PDB file of C-alpha atoms in Angstrom:
ATOM      1  CA  UNK I  19      86.638-180.495  31.368  1.00 41.00           C
ATOM      2  CA  UNK I  20      85.433-183.352  34.077  1.00 43.00           C
ATOM      3  CA  UNK I  21      85.188-186.877  33.076  1.00 42.00           C
ATOM      4  CA  UNK I  22      82.101-187.107  33.821  1.00 39.00           C
ATOM      5  CA  UNK I  23      80.963-190.714  32.947  1.00 38.00           C
ATOM      6  CA  UNK I  24      79.266-192.166  35.813  1.00 37.00           C
ATOM      7  CA  UNK I  25      78.481-195.793  37.159  1.00 36.00           C
ATOM      8  CA  UNK I  26      75.358-197.640  36.085  1.00 47.00           C
ATOM      9  CA  UNK I  27      72.973-197.129  38.538  1.00 47.00           C
ATOM     10  CA  UNK I  28      73.953-193.478  38.903  1.00 39.00           C
ATOM     11  CA  UNK I  29      70.954-192.637  36.739  1.00 41.00           C
ATOM     12  CA  UNK I  30      70.720-188.772  37.106  1.00 41.00           C
ATOM     13  CA  UNK I  31      70.854-186.229  34.989  1.00 38.00           C
ATOM     14  CA  UNK I  32      74.853-186.053  34.341  1.00 37.00           C
ATOM     15  CA  UNK I  33      74.628-181.927  32.952  1.00 36.00           C
ATOM     16  CA  UNK I  34      72.001-179.236  33.808  1.00 37.00           C
ATOM     17  CA  UNK I  35      71.897-178.111  30.047  1.00 35.00           C
ATOM     18  CA  UNK I  36      70.264-174.524  31.038  1.00 33.00           C
ATOM     19  CA  UNK I  37      69.571-172.763  34.295  1.00 31.00           C
ATOM     20  CA  UNK I  38      66.470-171.004  33.466  1.00 30.00           C
ATOM     21  CA  UNK I  39      63.284-171.818  35.278  1.00 32.00           C
ATOM     22  CA  UNK I  40      62.578-174.225  37.970  1.00 32.00           C
ATOM     23  CA  UNK I  41      63.956-177.573  37.891  1.00 34.00           C
ATOM     24  CA  UNK I  42      61.490-180.894  38.715  1.00 30.00           C
ATOM     25  CA  UNK I  43      62.819-181.283  41.846  1.00 31.00           C
ATOM     26  CA  UNK I  44      62.456-177.798  42.896  1.00 31.00           C
ATOM     27  CA  UNK I  45      59.098-177.901  42.136  1.00 30.00           C
ATOM     28  CA  UNK I  46      58.179-179.878  44.779  1.00 30.00           C
ATOM     29  CA  UNK I  47      58.169-183.247  42.775  1.00 30.00           C
ATOM     30  CA  UNK I  48      55.133-182.394  40.880  1.00 31.00           C
ATOM     31  CA  UNK I  49      55.243-183.864  37.365  1.00 34.00           C
ATOM     32  CA  UNK I  50      54.429-181.350  34.611  1.00 36.00           C
ATOM     33  CA  UNK I  51      51.811-183.832  33.356  1.00 33.00           C
ATOM     34  CA  UNK I  52      49.672-183.871  36.284  1.00 32.00           C
ATOM     35  CA  UNK I  53      47.228-181.677  35.449  1.00 31.00           C
ATOM     36  CA  UNK I  54      44.463-180.348  37.018  1.00 32.00           C
ATOM     37  CA  UNK I  55      40.882-179.921  35.750  1.00 33.00           C
ATOM     38  CA  UNK I  56      39.866-177.494  38.149  1.00 34.00           C
ATOM     39  CA  UNK I  57      42.464-175.005  36.849  1.00 35.00           C
ATOM     40  CA  UNK I  58      41.567-171.620  37.384  1.00 35.00           C
ATOM     41  CA  UNK I  59      42.575-168.155  34.520  1.00 37.00           C
ATOM     42  CA  UNK I  60      46.107-167.178  34.577  1.00 38.00           C
ATOM     43  CA  UNK I  61      47.506-165.979  38.374  1.00 44.00           C
ATOM     44  CA  UNK I  62      47.211-167.667  41.911  1.00 46.00           C
ATOM     45  CA  UNK I  63      44.997-170.112  43.564  1.00 51.00           C
ATOM     46  CA  UNK I  64      44.576-171.411  46.883  1.00 51.00           C
ATOM     47  CA  UNK I  65      44.607-175.573  47.305  1.00 50.00           C
ATOM     48  CA  UNK I  66      42.257-177.182  49.477  1.00 52.00           C
ATOM     49  CA  UNK I  67      45.078-177.297  52.024  1.00 55.00           C
ATOM     50  CA  UNK I  68      45.212-173.748  52.283  1.00 64.00           C
ATOM     51  CA  UNK I  69      49.246-173.334  50.302  1.00 71.00           C
ATOM     52  CA  UNK I  70      48.595-170.766  47.779  1.00 82.00           C
ATOM     53  CA  UNK I  71      49.705-172.150  44.209  1.00 84.00           C
ATOM     54  CA  UNK I  72      50.540-170.279  41.042  1.00 84.00           C
ATOM     55  CA  UNK I  73      50.026-171.056  37.312  1.00 87.00           C
ATOM     56  CA  UNK I  74      53.453-172.835  35.499  1.00 86.00           C
ATOM     57  CA  UNK I  75      53.724-174.425  31.988  1.00 88.00           C
ATOM     58  CA  UNK I  76      56.294-176.801  30.744  1.00 85.00           C
ATOM     59  CA  UNK I  77      58.222-176.201  28.093  1.00 88.00           C
ATOM     60  CA  UNK I  78      60.816-177.880  26.006  1.00 86.00           C
ATOM     61  CA  UNK I  79      63.635-175.107  24.882  1.00 87.00           C
ATOM     62  CA  UNK I  80      63.891-175.718  21.334  1.00 83.00           C
ATOM     63  CA  UNK I  81      61.084-178.668  20.974  1.00 72.00           C
ATOM     64  CA  UNK I  82      63.516-181.320  23.022  1.00 73.00           C
ATOM     65  CA  UNK I  83      65.719-182.218  25.969  1.00 71.00           C
ATOM     66  CA  UNK I  84      64.819-181.250  29.641  1.00 76.00           C
ATOM     67  CA  UNK I  85      61.344-179.693  30.412  1.00 80.00           C
ATOM     68  CA  UNK I  86      62.029-176.226  32.114  1.00 82.00           C
ATOM     69  CA  UNK I  87      58.557-174.102  33.725  1.00 85.00           C
ATOM     70  CA  UNK I  88      57.507-170.807  33.197  1.00 90.00           C
ATOM     71  CA  UNK I  89      54.606-168.418  33.926  1.00 88.00           C
ATOM     72  CA  UNK I  90      52.063-168.210  31.501  1.00 90.00           C
ATOM     73  CA  UNK I  91      50.696-164.868  32.590  1.00 85.00           C
ATOM     74  CA  UNK I  92      47.467-164.312  30.624  1.00 87.00           C
ATOM     75  CA  UNK I  93      48.462-166.310  27.336  1.00 90.00           C
ATOM     76  CA  UNK I  94      45.939-169.039  26.690  1.00 91.00           C
ATOM     77  CA  UNK I  95      48.509-171.743  25.982  1.00 92.00           C
ATOM     78  CA  UNK I  96      47.650-175.287  24.472  1.00 92.00           C
ATOM     79  CA  UNK I  97      49.944-178.365  24.596  1.00 90.00           C
ATOM     80  CA  UNK I  98      52.116-178.397  21.230  1.00 90.00           C
ATOM     81  CA  UNK I  99      51.956-174.586  21.343  1.00 93.00           C
ATOM     82  CA  UNK I 100      55.024-173.244  20.163  1.00 94.00           C
ATOM     83  CA  UNK I 101      55.928-170.315  22.276  1.00 94.00           C
ATOM     84  CA  UNK I 102      58.679-167.419  22.930  1.00 94.00           C
ATOM     85  CA  UNK I 103      60.206-167.376  26.546  1.00 93.00           C
ATOM     86  CA  UNK I 104      62.666-165.401  28.846  1.00 89.00           C
ATOM     87  CA  UNK I 105      65.374-167.315  30.094  1.00 88.00           C
ATOM     88  CA  UNK I 106      68.741-166.259  31.777  1.00 84.00           C
ATOM     89  CA  UNK I 107      70.607-166.948  28.264  1.00 83.00           C
ATOM     90  CA  UNK I 108      68.025-164.535  26.234  1.00 85.00           C
ATOM     91  CA  UNK I 109      64.790-165.223  24.053  1.00 89.00           C
ATOM     92  CA  UNK I 110      64.324-168.138  23.203  1.00 92.00           C
ATOM     93  CA  UNK I 111      61.752-170.658  21.682  1.00 93.00           C
ATOM     94  CA  UNK I 112      60.073-173.510  22.498  1.00 92.00           C
ATOM     95  CA  UNK I 113      57.306-175.832  22.608  1.00 91.00           C
ATOM     96  CA  UNK I 114      54.551-176.479  25.814  1.00 91.00           C
ATOM     97  CA  UNK I 115      55.206-180.028  26.858  1.00 84.00           C
ATOM     98  CA  UNK I 116      51.898-180.126  28.326  1.00 83.00           C
ATOM     99  CA  UNK I 117      48.859-177.490  29.177  1.00 87.00           C
ATOM    100  CA  UNK I 118      49.539-175.286  32.119  1.00 87.00           C
ATOM    101  CA  UNK I 119      49.013-176.186  36.085  1.00 86.00           C
ATOM    102  CA  UNK I 120      49.421-175.131  39.212  1.00 85.00           C
ATOM    103  CA  UNK I 121      51.609-175.842  41.557  1.00 78.00           C
ATOM    104  CA  UNK I 122      52.575-174.955  45.139  1.00 80.00           C
ATOM    105  CA  UNK I 123      54.544-171.313  45.635  1.00 76.00           C
ATOM    106  CA  UNK I 124      56.369-171.779  48.176  1.00 76.00           C
ATOM    107  CA  UNK I 125      58.161-174.384  45.704  1.00 68.00           C
ATOM    108  CA  UNK I 126      58.819-171.783  42.928  1.00 71.00           C
ATOM    109  CA  UNK I 127      62.032-170.214  43.079  1.00 70.00           C
ATOM    110  CA  UNK I 128      62.221-166.580  42.334  1.00 68.00           C
ATOM    111  CA  UNK I 129      62.204-164.527  40.364  1.00 74.00           C
ATOM    112  CA  UNK I 130      60.288-167.354  37.812  1.00 80.00           C
ATOM    113  CA  UNK I 131      61.016-166.381  34.076  1.00 88.00           C
ATOM    114  CA  UNK I 132      58.048-166.156  31.669  1.00 89.00           C
ATOM    115  CA  UNK I 133      56.451-166.602  29.147  1.00 93.00           C
ATOM    116  CA  UNK I 134      56.570-163.585  26.668  1.00 92.00           C
ATOM    117  CA  UNK I 135      54.150-164.801  23.824  1.00 93.00           C
ATOM    118  CA  UNK I 136      52.727-167.356  21.678  1.00 94.00           C
ATOM    119  CA  UNK I 137      55.238-167.337  18.321  1.00 94.00           C
ATOM    120  CA  UNK I 138      54.356-165.991  15.703  1.00 94.00           C
ATOM    121  CA  UNK I 139      54.476-167.588  12.019  1.00 95.00           C
ATOM    122  CA  UNK I 140      57.937-165.738  11.315  1.00 95.00           C
ATOM    123  CA  UNK I 141      59.166-166.914  14.815  1.00 94.00           C
ATOM    124  CA  UNK I 142      58.506-170.686  13.829  1.00 94.00           C
ATOM    125  CA  UNK I 143      59.561-170.014  10.303  1.00 95.00           C
ATOM    126  CA  UNK I 144      63.074-168.439  11.969  1.00 95.00           C
ATOM    127  CA  UNK I 145      63.120-171.274  14.286  1.00 94.00           C
ATOM    128  CA  UNK I 146      62.820-173.859  11.173  1.00 94.00           C
ATOM    129  CA  UNK I 147      65.584-171.885   9.382  1.00 94.00           C
ATOM    130  CA  UNK I 148      67.812-172.329  12.626  1.00 93.00           C
ATOM    131  CA  UNK I 149      67.020-175.885  12.585  1.00 93.00           C
ATOM    132  CA  UNK I 150      68.298-176.328   8.656  1.00 94.00           C
ATOM    133  CA  UNK I 151      71.541-174.399   9.984  1.00 94.00           C
ATOM    134  CA  UNK I 152      72.150-176.436  12.793  1.00 94.00           C
ATOM    135  CA  UNK I 153      72.413-179.104  10.110  1.00 94.00           C
ATOM    136  CA  UNK I 154      75.264-177.903   8.496  1.00 95.00           C
ATOM    137  CA  UNK I 155      76.947-176.841  11.490  1.00 95.00           C
ATOM    138  CA  UNK I 156      77.050-179.851  12.589  1.00 95.00           C
ATOM    139  CA  UNK I 157      78.634-181.108   9.110  1.00 96.00           C
ATOM    140  CA  UNK I 158      81.309-178.471   9.382  1.00 95.00           C
ATOM    141  CA  UNK I 159      81.813-178.745  13.056  1.00 95.00           C
ATOM    142  CA  UNK I 160      82.682-182.676  12.812  1.00 96.00           C
ATOM    143  CA  UNK I 161      84.954-182.052   9.842  1.00 94.00           C
ATOM    144  CA  UNK I 162      86.847-179.671  11.979  1.00 94.00           C
ATOM    145  CA  UNK I 163      87.062-181.884  15.074  1.00 95.00           C
ATOM    146  CA  UNK I 164      88.608-184.866  12.760  1.00 93.00           C
ATOM    147  CA  UNK I 165      90.896-181.994  11.633  1.00 93.00           C
ATOM    148  CA  UNK I 166      91.998-181.628  14.886  1.00 92.00           C
ATOM    149  CA  UNK I 167      92.249-185.084  16.065  1.00 91.00           C
ATOM    150  CA  UNK I 168      89.960-184.734  19.173  1.00 93.00           C
ATOM    151  CA  UNK I 169      88.805-187.364  21.366  1.00 92.00           C
ATOM    152  CA  UNK I 170      84.871-186.426  21.065  1.00 92.00           C
ATOM    153  CA  UNK I 171      81.452-186.926  19.259  1.00 92.00           C
ATOM    154  CA  UNK I 172      79.763-184.416  18.419  1.00 94.00           C
ATOM    155  CA  UNK I 173      75.907-185.178  19.373  1.00 92.00           C
ATOM    156  CA  UNK I 174      73.746-182.412  18.473  1.00 92.00           C
ATOM    157  CA  UNK I 175      74.404-178.175  17.935  1.00 93.00           C
ATOM    158  CA  UNK I 176      71.627-175.254  18.892  1.00 92.00           C
ATOM    159  CA  UNK I 177      71.095-172.143  17.658  1.00 93.00           C
ATOM    160  CA  UNK I 178      69.917-169.381  19.866  1.00 92.00           C
ATOM    161  CA  UNK I 179      67.084-167.999  18.701  1.00 92.00           C
ATOM    162  CA  UNK I 180      68.333-164.930  18.411  1.00 89.00           C
ATOM    163  CA  UNK I 181      71.679-166.671  16.301  1.00 90.00           C
ATOM    164  CA  UNK I 182      74.203-164.768  18.777  1.00 91.00           C
ATOM    165  CA  UNK I 183      75.217-167.881  20.228  1.00 93.00           C
ATOM    166  CA  UNK I 184      75.558-171.527  18.918  1.00 94.00           C
ATOM    167  CA  UNK I 185      76.196-174.420  21.656  1.00 94.00           C
ATOM    168  CA  UNK I 186      77.822-177.588  20.507  1.00 95.00           C
ATOM    169  CA  UNK I 187      76.868-180.885  22.573  1.00 94.00           C
ATOM    170  CA  UNK I 188      79.465-183.549  22.457  1.00 94.00           C
ATOM    171  CA  UNK I 189      80.674-186.615  24.414  1.00 92.00           C
ATOM    172  CA  UNK I 190      83.949-187.507  25.619  1.00 91.00           C
ATOM    173  CA  UNK I 191      85.840-190.739  28.050  1.00 87.00           C
ATOM    174  CA  UNK I 192      87.938-187.915  29.091  1.00 86.00           C
ATOM    175  CA  UNK I 193      89.154-184.449  28.903  1.00 89.00           C
ATOM    176  CA  UNK I 194      89.301-182.843  26.138  1.00 88.00           C
ATOM    177  CA  UNK I 195      91.079-179.185  25.123  1.00 90.00           C
ATOM    178  CA  UNK I 196      89.207-177.879  22.600  1.00 92.00           C
ATOM    179  CA  UNK I 197      90.549-173.927  23.062  1.00 92.00           C
ATOM    180  CA  UNK I 198      91.336-174.270  18.742  1.00 93.00           C
ATOM    181  CA  UNK I 199      88.432-175.748  17.856  1.00 94.00           C
ATOM    182  CA  UNK I 200      86.500-172.895  19.422  1.00 95.00           C
ATOM    183  CA  UNK I 201      88.208-170.164  18.095  1.00 94.00           C
ATOM    184  CA  UNK I 202      88.032-172.366  14.633  1.00 95.00           C
ATOM    185  CA  UNK I 203      84.518-172.261  14.675  1.00 95.00           C
ATOM    186  CA  UNK I 204      83.703-168.821  16.040  1.00 95.00           C
ATOM    187  CA  UNK I 205      85.747-167.574  12.801  1.00 94.00           C
ATOM    188  CA  UNK I 206      83.569-169.767  10.614  1.00 95.00           C
ATOM    189  CA  UNK I 207      80.474-168.797  12.077  1.00 95.00           C
ATOM    190  CA  UNK I 208      81.210-165.506  13.759  1.00 93.00           C
ATOM    191  CA  UNK I 209      79.451-165.770  16.492  1.00 93.00           C
ATOM    192  CA  UNK I 210      79.679-167.107  20.135  1.00 94.00           C
ATOM    193  CA  UNK I 211      80.885-170.417  20.237  1.00 95.00           C
ATOM    194  CA  UNK I 212      80.190-173.005  23.105  1.00 93.00           C
ATOM    195  CA  UNK I 213      81.341-176.991  23.668  1.00 94.00           C
ATOM    196  CA  UNK I 214      79.177-178.480  25.785  1.00 92.00           C
ATOM    197  CA  UNK I 215      79.778-182.304  27.396  1.00 91.00           C
ATOM    198  CA  UNK I 216      76.811-184.102  28.157  1.00 89.00           C
ATOM    199  CA  UNK I 217      76.083-187.784  29.188  1.00 87.00           C
ATOM    200  CA  UNK I 218      74.920-190.607  27.471  1.00 88.00           C
ATOM    201  CA  UNK I 219      71.332-190.188  28.642  1.00 88.00           C
ATOM    202  CA  UNK I 220      71.083-186.616  27.028  1.00 86.00           C
ATOM    203  CA  UNK I 221      72.567-187.679  24.370  1.00 88.00           C
ATOM    204  CA  UNK I 222      70.315-190.519  24.049  1.00 88.00           C
ATOM    205  CA  UNK I 223      67.868-187.910  24.888  1.00 85.00           C
ATOM    206  CA  UNK I 224      68.755-185.847  21.797  1.00 84.00           C
ATOM    207  CA  UNK I 225      69.141-188.023  19.276  1.00 84.00           C
ATOM    208  CA  UNK I 226      66.025-190.404  19.829  1.00 85.00           C
ATOM    209  CA  UNK I 227      65.096-194.131  18.802  1.00 88.00           C
ATOM    210  CA  UNK I 228      63.572-197.418  19.766  1.00 91.00           C
ATOM    211  CA  UNK I 229      63.887-199.231  22.561  1.00 91.00           C
ATOM    212  CA  UNK I 230      64.146-202.535  22.993  1.00 89.00           C
ATOM    213  CA  UNK I 231      60.391-202.587  23.713  1.00 90.00           C
ATOM    214  CA  UNK I 232      59.754-201.340  19.862  1.00 90.00           C
ATOM    215  CA  UNK I 233      58.645-197.720  21.127  1.00 92.00           C
ATOM    216  CA  UNK I 234      60.272-194.384  20.837  1.00 89.00           C
ATOM    217  CA  UNK I 235      62.807-193.993  23.808  1.00 90.00           C
ATOM    218  CA  UNK I 236      61.141-192.158  26.597  1.00 88.00           C
ATOM    219  CA  UNK I 237      63.555-189.628  27.571  1.00 86.00           C
ATOM    220  CA  UNK I 238      62.986-188.208  24.093  1.00 82.00           C
ATOM    221  CA  UNK I 239      59.237-188.394  23.900  1.00 82.00           C
ATOM    222  CA  UNK I 240      57.778-187.854  27.346  1.00 80.00           C
ATOM    223  CA  UNK I 241      60.107-187.849  29.943  1.00 80.00           C
ATOM    224  CA  UNK I 242      60.735-184.193  31.629  1.00 71.00           C
ATOM    225  CA  UNK I 243      63.297-185.262  33.775  1.00 76.00           C
ATOM    226  CA  UNK I 244      66.049-188.556  34.334  1.00 82.00           C
ATOM    227  CA  UNK I 245      65.682-189.782  37.891  1.00 84.00           C
ATOM    228  CA  UNK I 246      68.059-192.299  40.100  1.00 89.00           C
ATOM    229  CA  UNK I 247      67.205-195.866  39.091  1.00 92.00           C
ATOM    230  CA  UNK I 248      68.812-198.897  40.768  1.00 91.00           C
ATOM    231  CA  UNK I 249      69.530-202.520  39.859  1.00 92.00           C
ATOM    232  CA  UNK I 250      67.232-203.156  43.418  1.00 91.00           C
ATOM    233  CA  UNK I 251      64.199-202.137  40.994  1.00 92.00           C
ATOM    234  CA  UNK I 252      65.191-205.062  38.764  1.00 91.00           C
ATOM    235  CA  UNK I 253      65.735-207.517  41.298  1.00 89.00           C
ATOM    236  CA  UNK I 254      62.616-206.155  43.200  1.00 88.00           C
ATOM    237  CA  UNK I 255      60.683-206.808  39.666  1.00 88.00           C
ATOM    238  CA  UNK I 256      62.428-210.798  39.211  1.00 84.00           C
ATOM    239  CA  UNK I 257      64.038-209.634  36.285  1.00 88.00           C
ATOM    240  CA  UNK I 258      66.687-211.144  34.383  1.00 86.00           C
ATOM    241  CA  UNK I 259      69.889-209.441  35.351  1.00 90.00           C
ATOM    242  CA  UNK I 260      71.365-209.523  31.647  1.00 89.00           C
ATOM    243  CA  UNK I 261      72.711-206.807  30.930  1.00 90.00           C
ATOM    244  CA  UNK I 262      71.237-206.606  27.398  1.00 88.00           C
ATOM    245  CA  UNK I 263      67.521-206.883  28.978  1.00 90.00           C
ATOM    246  CA  UNK I 264      67.388-204.656  31.277  1.00 92.00           C
ATOM    247  CA  UNK I 265      70.053-201.677  29.726  1.00 92.00           C
ATOM    248  CA  UNK I 266      68.587-198.604  27.475  1.00 91.00           C
ATOM    249  CA  UNK I 267      69.932-198.141  24.178  1.00 89.00           C
ATOM    250  CA  UNK I 268      72.443-195.097  26.232  1.00 89.00           C
ATOM    251  CA  UNK I 269      74.078-198.232  28.039  1.00 89.00           C
ATOM    252  CA  UNK I 270      72.465-196.976  31.649  1.00 91.00           C
ATOM    253  CA  UNK I 271      69.297-198.776  33.307  1.00 92.00           C
ATOM    254  CA  UNK I 272      66.548-198.582  31.622  1.00 93.00           C
ATOM    255  CA  UNK I 273      64.071-195.680  33.256  1.00 92.00           C
ATOM    256  CA  UNK I 274      61.012-197.757  33.116  1.00 92.00           C
ATOM    257  CA  UNK I 275      62.450-199.889  35.477  1.00 92.00           C
ATOM    258  CA  UNK I 276      61.333-197.234  38.182  1.00 92.00           C
ATOM    259  CA  UNK I 277      57.484-196.627  36.198  1.00 91.00           C
ATOM    260  CA  UNK I 278      55.763-199.330  38.388  1.00 88.00           C
ATOM    261  CA  UNK I 279      58.179-200.150  41.218  1.00 90.00           C
ATOM    262  CA  UNK I 280      56.420-199.482  43.680  1.00 90.00           C
ATOM    263  CA  UNK I 281      53.532-201.649  43.099  1.00 89.00           C
ATOM    264  CA  UNK I 282      56.365-204.709  43.238  1.00 90.00           C
ATOM    265  CA  UNK I 283      57.368-203.287  46.523  1.00 89.00           C
ATOM    266  CA  UNK I 284      54.124-203.408  47.880  1.00 88.00           C
ATOM    267  CA  UNK I 285      53.114-207.125  46.612  1.00 86.00           C
ATOM    268  CA  UNK I 286      56.816-208.477  47.940  1.00 86.00           C
ATOM    269  CA  UNK I 287      55.710-206.706  51.621  1.00 87.00           C
ATOM    270  CA  UNK I 288      52.803-209.787  51.266  1.00 86.00           C
ATOM    271  CA  UNK I 289      54.598-212.173  49.744  1.00 86.00           C
ATOM    272  CA  UNK I 290      56.363-215.285  51.393  1.00 87.00           C
ATOM    273  CA  UNK I 291      60.236-215.511  50.772  1.00 85.00           C
ATOM    274  CA  UNK I 292      61.981-217.724  48.570  1.00 85.00           C
ATOM    275  CA  UNK I 293      63.297-220.444  50.817  1.00 86.00           C
ATOM    276  CA  UNK I 294      61.114-220.310  53.801  1.00 85.00           C
ATOM    277  CA  UNK I 295      58.494-222.927  55.028  1.00 87.00           C
ATOM    278  CA  UNK I 296      54.865-222.109  55.421  1.00 86.00           C
ATOM    279  CA  UNK I 297      51.318-223.888  55.808  1.00 85.00           C
ATOM    280  CA  UNK I 298      49.238-224.097  52.819  1.00 86.00           C
ATOM    281  CA  UNK I 299      45.763-226.564  52.606  1.00 86.00           C
ATOM    282  CA  UNK I 300      47.633-229.261  51.662  1.00 83.00           C
ATOM    283  CA  UNK I 301      50.374-229.395  54.624  1.00 82.00           C
ATOM    284  CA  UNK I 302      53.487-227.790  55.229  1.00 84.00           C
ATOM    285  CA  UNK I 303      56.024-226.845  52.190  1.00 85.00           C
ATOM    286  CA  UNK I 304      58.725-224.827  50.682  1.00 87.00           C
ATOM    287  CA  UNK I 305      58.379-221.857  48.954  1.00 89.00           C
ATOM    288  CA  UNK I 306      60.353-222.469  45.559  1.00 88.00           C
ATOM    289  CA  UNK I 307      58.627-219.167  43.400  1.00 88.00           C
ATOM    290  CA  UNK I 308      56.144-216.091  43.903  1.00 88.00           C
ATOM    291  CA  UNK I 309      54.847-214.573  41.329  1.00 88.00           C
ATOM    292  CA  UNK I 310      54.185-210.805  42.507  1.00 87.00           C
ATOM    293  CA  UNK I 311      51.517-209.584  40.146  1.00 84.00           C
ATOM    294  CA  UNK I 312      49.547-212.644  40.384  1.00 86.00           C
ATOM    295  CA  UNK I 313      49.952-213.510  43.638  1.00 86.00           C
ATOM    296  CA  UNK I 314      50.670-217.075  43.074  1.00 88.00           C
ATOM    297  CA  UNK I 315      53.113-219.100  45.092  1.00 90.00           C
ATOM    298  CA  UNK I 316      55.039-221.916  44.283  1.00 91.00           C
ATOM    299  CA  UNK I 317      55.567-224.657  46.815  1.00 89.00           C
ATOM    300  CA  UNK I 318      56.957-227.973  46.980  1.00 88.00           C
ATOM    301  CA  UNK I 319      55.274-230.187  49.747  1.00 87.00           C
ATOM    302  CA  UNK I 320      56.739-232.565  51.707  1.00 78.00           C
ATOM    303  CA  UNK I 321      54.126-235.983  51.994  1.00 73.00           C
ATOM    304  CA  UNK I 322      55.566-239.299  53.585  1.00 70.00           C
ATOM    305  CA  UNK I 323      59.091-238.575  51.687  1.00 66.00           C
ATOM    306  CA  UNK I 324      57.632-237.831  48.133  1.00 69.00           C
ATOM    307  CA  UNK I 325      57.826-234.452  46.824  1.00 71.00           C
ATOM    308  CA  UNK I 326      54.779-232.574  44.922  1.00 84.00           C
ATOM    309  CA  UNK I 327      54.877-229.433  43.472  1.00 87.00           C
ATOM    310  CA  UNK I 328      51.768-226.999  43.545  1.00 87.00           C
ATOM    311  CA  UNK I 329      50.634-223.424  43.053  1.00 89.00           C
ATOM    312  CA  UNK I 330      48.511-221.709  45.545  1.00 89.00           C
ATOM    313  CA  UNK I 331      46.808-217.747  45.513  1.00 88.00           C
ATOM    314  CA  UNK I 332      48.233-216.197  48.029  1.00 86.00           C
ATOM    315  CA  UNK I 333      44.868-215.859  49.857  1.00 82.00           C
ATOM    316  CA  UNK I 334      44.860-219.535  50.121  1.00 82.00           C
ATOM    317  CA  UNK I 335      47.724-219.811  52.364  1.00 80.00           C
ATOM    318  CA  UNK I 336      48.389-219.747  56.087  1.00 62.00           C
ATOM    319  CA  UNK I 337      50.288-217.624  58.036  1.00 57.00           C
TER     320      UNK I 337
END
C-alpha cells in the first residue's frame, strides 16, 4: 500500500472512502447545506436559467465521515432521519446530513443511487448493535496488530449493515504488509475483512475532538468534504505563521482558514501595501500596517524631520 502522507498545504481528502453516489465536486460545487426554500415535491424541477434540476439528499453513511448524495424518491426526509440506502457495496444505513435539495441534472453522475426507505426501529436497533460490535472488534484487532508487530495504528471499525464485511481504518507512515493480519481477523470474525489506510485528516474526522477555538472539529460535525487550504490563506489574513496557531489537531492547516478567505482577498485589493508611500490629510507618509477588516491604515508621517504615527480610515486617504 502506498504511503499517502502529504505536505501540510496539500489539504485534499487523502482517500475516497466509498464510491456510492456523487461527490461534492461532481455535484457542481453545490454544498449540501445550500437548501432552497422553493423545493417542490420529489422529482425534477427547472431552474430560472432553464436548466433541469434533480432532488437529492446528502447522507452520512453510518452517521459519520463524508457526505454522499442519493435520490430521495417519494420519501419525506428530514435532517437527522436514519435512512436505508443503496450503495455499490450493498445496503447501508446512514443519517440525512441536511434537508433534500435540488442540483443541476447535468452535474449528476448516472446511475444515481437511491434511498430505499426510512429506517425502521428494528433497523436502528441493528445499527446500534453493530456499533457495539465495532467497539469490541477494534479492541480485538488492536491486540492482533501488537502480536504481529505491525507499524500501523487502527483508528476505527465499520460493520457493513448486513454484517457481510468489516472494514478497519488505519494510519501508517509507510507500506504495511497486513496479509497475515487479514487472514487472522477473517478467522476470528468469520466474515470478509478489509483494511483501509486513511490520512490524518480523515482520522480526525472519524475520532472527533475539540479545536483550538474550543468548538467541536468542523470535519466531524458540519463539513461535507475536505477542501484545499494553503499557507497563502493564512498570510492574506495577517495571521501568525506559528504552526501551532494555524494547524488543526490533524497537523494540517486549519480548514477554517478558507471560510472567509475571499473576504480578505477582496479587502486587500482596496488597501495599500505595506512600505508604500501615500497621501494623507496630514501629508505624505509610509504605510506601516493595515487592518483589512476595519479598513484602517497605520501611516508614519514625515514632518520637518519629525516622525508621527497615525491611523486613518481608508476612505480618508487619497489615491
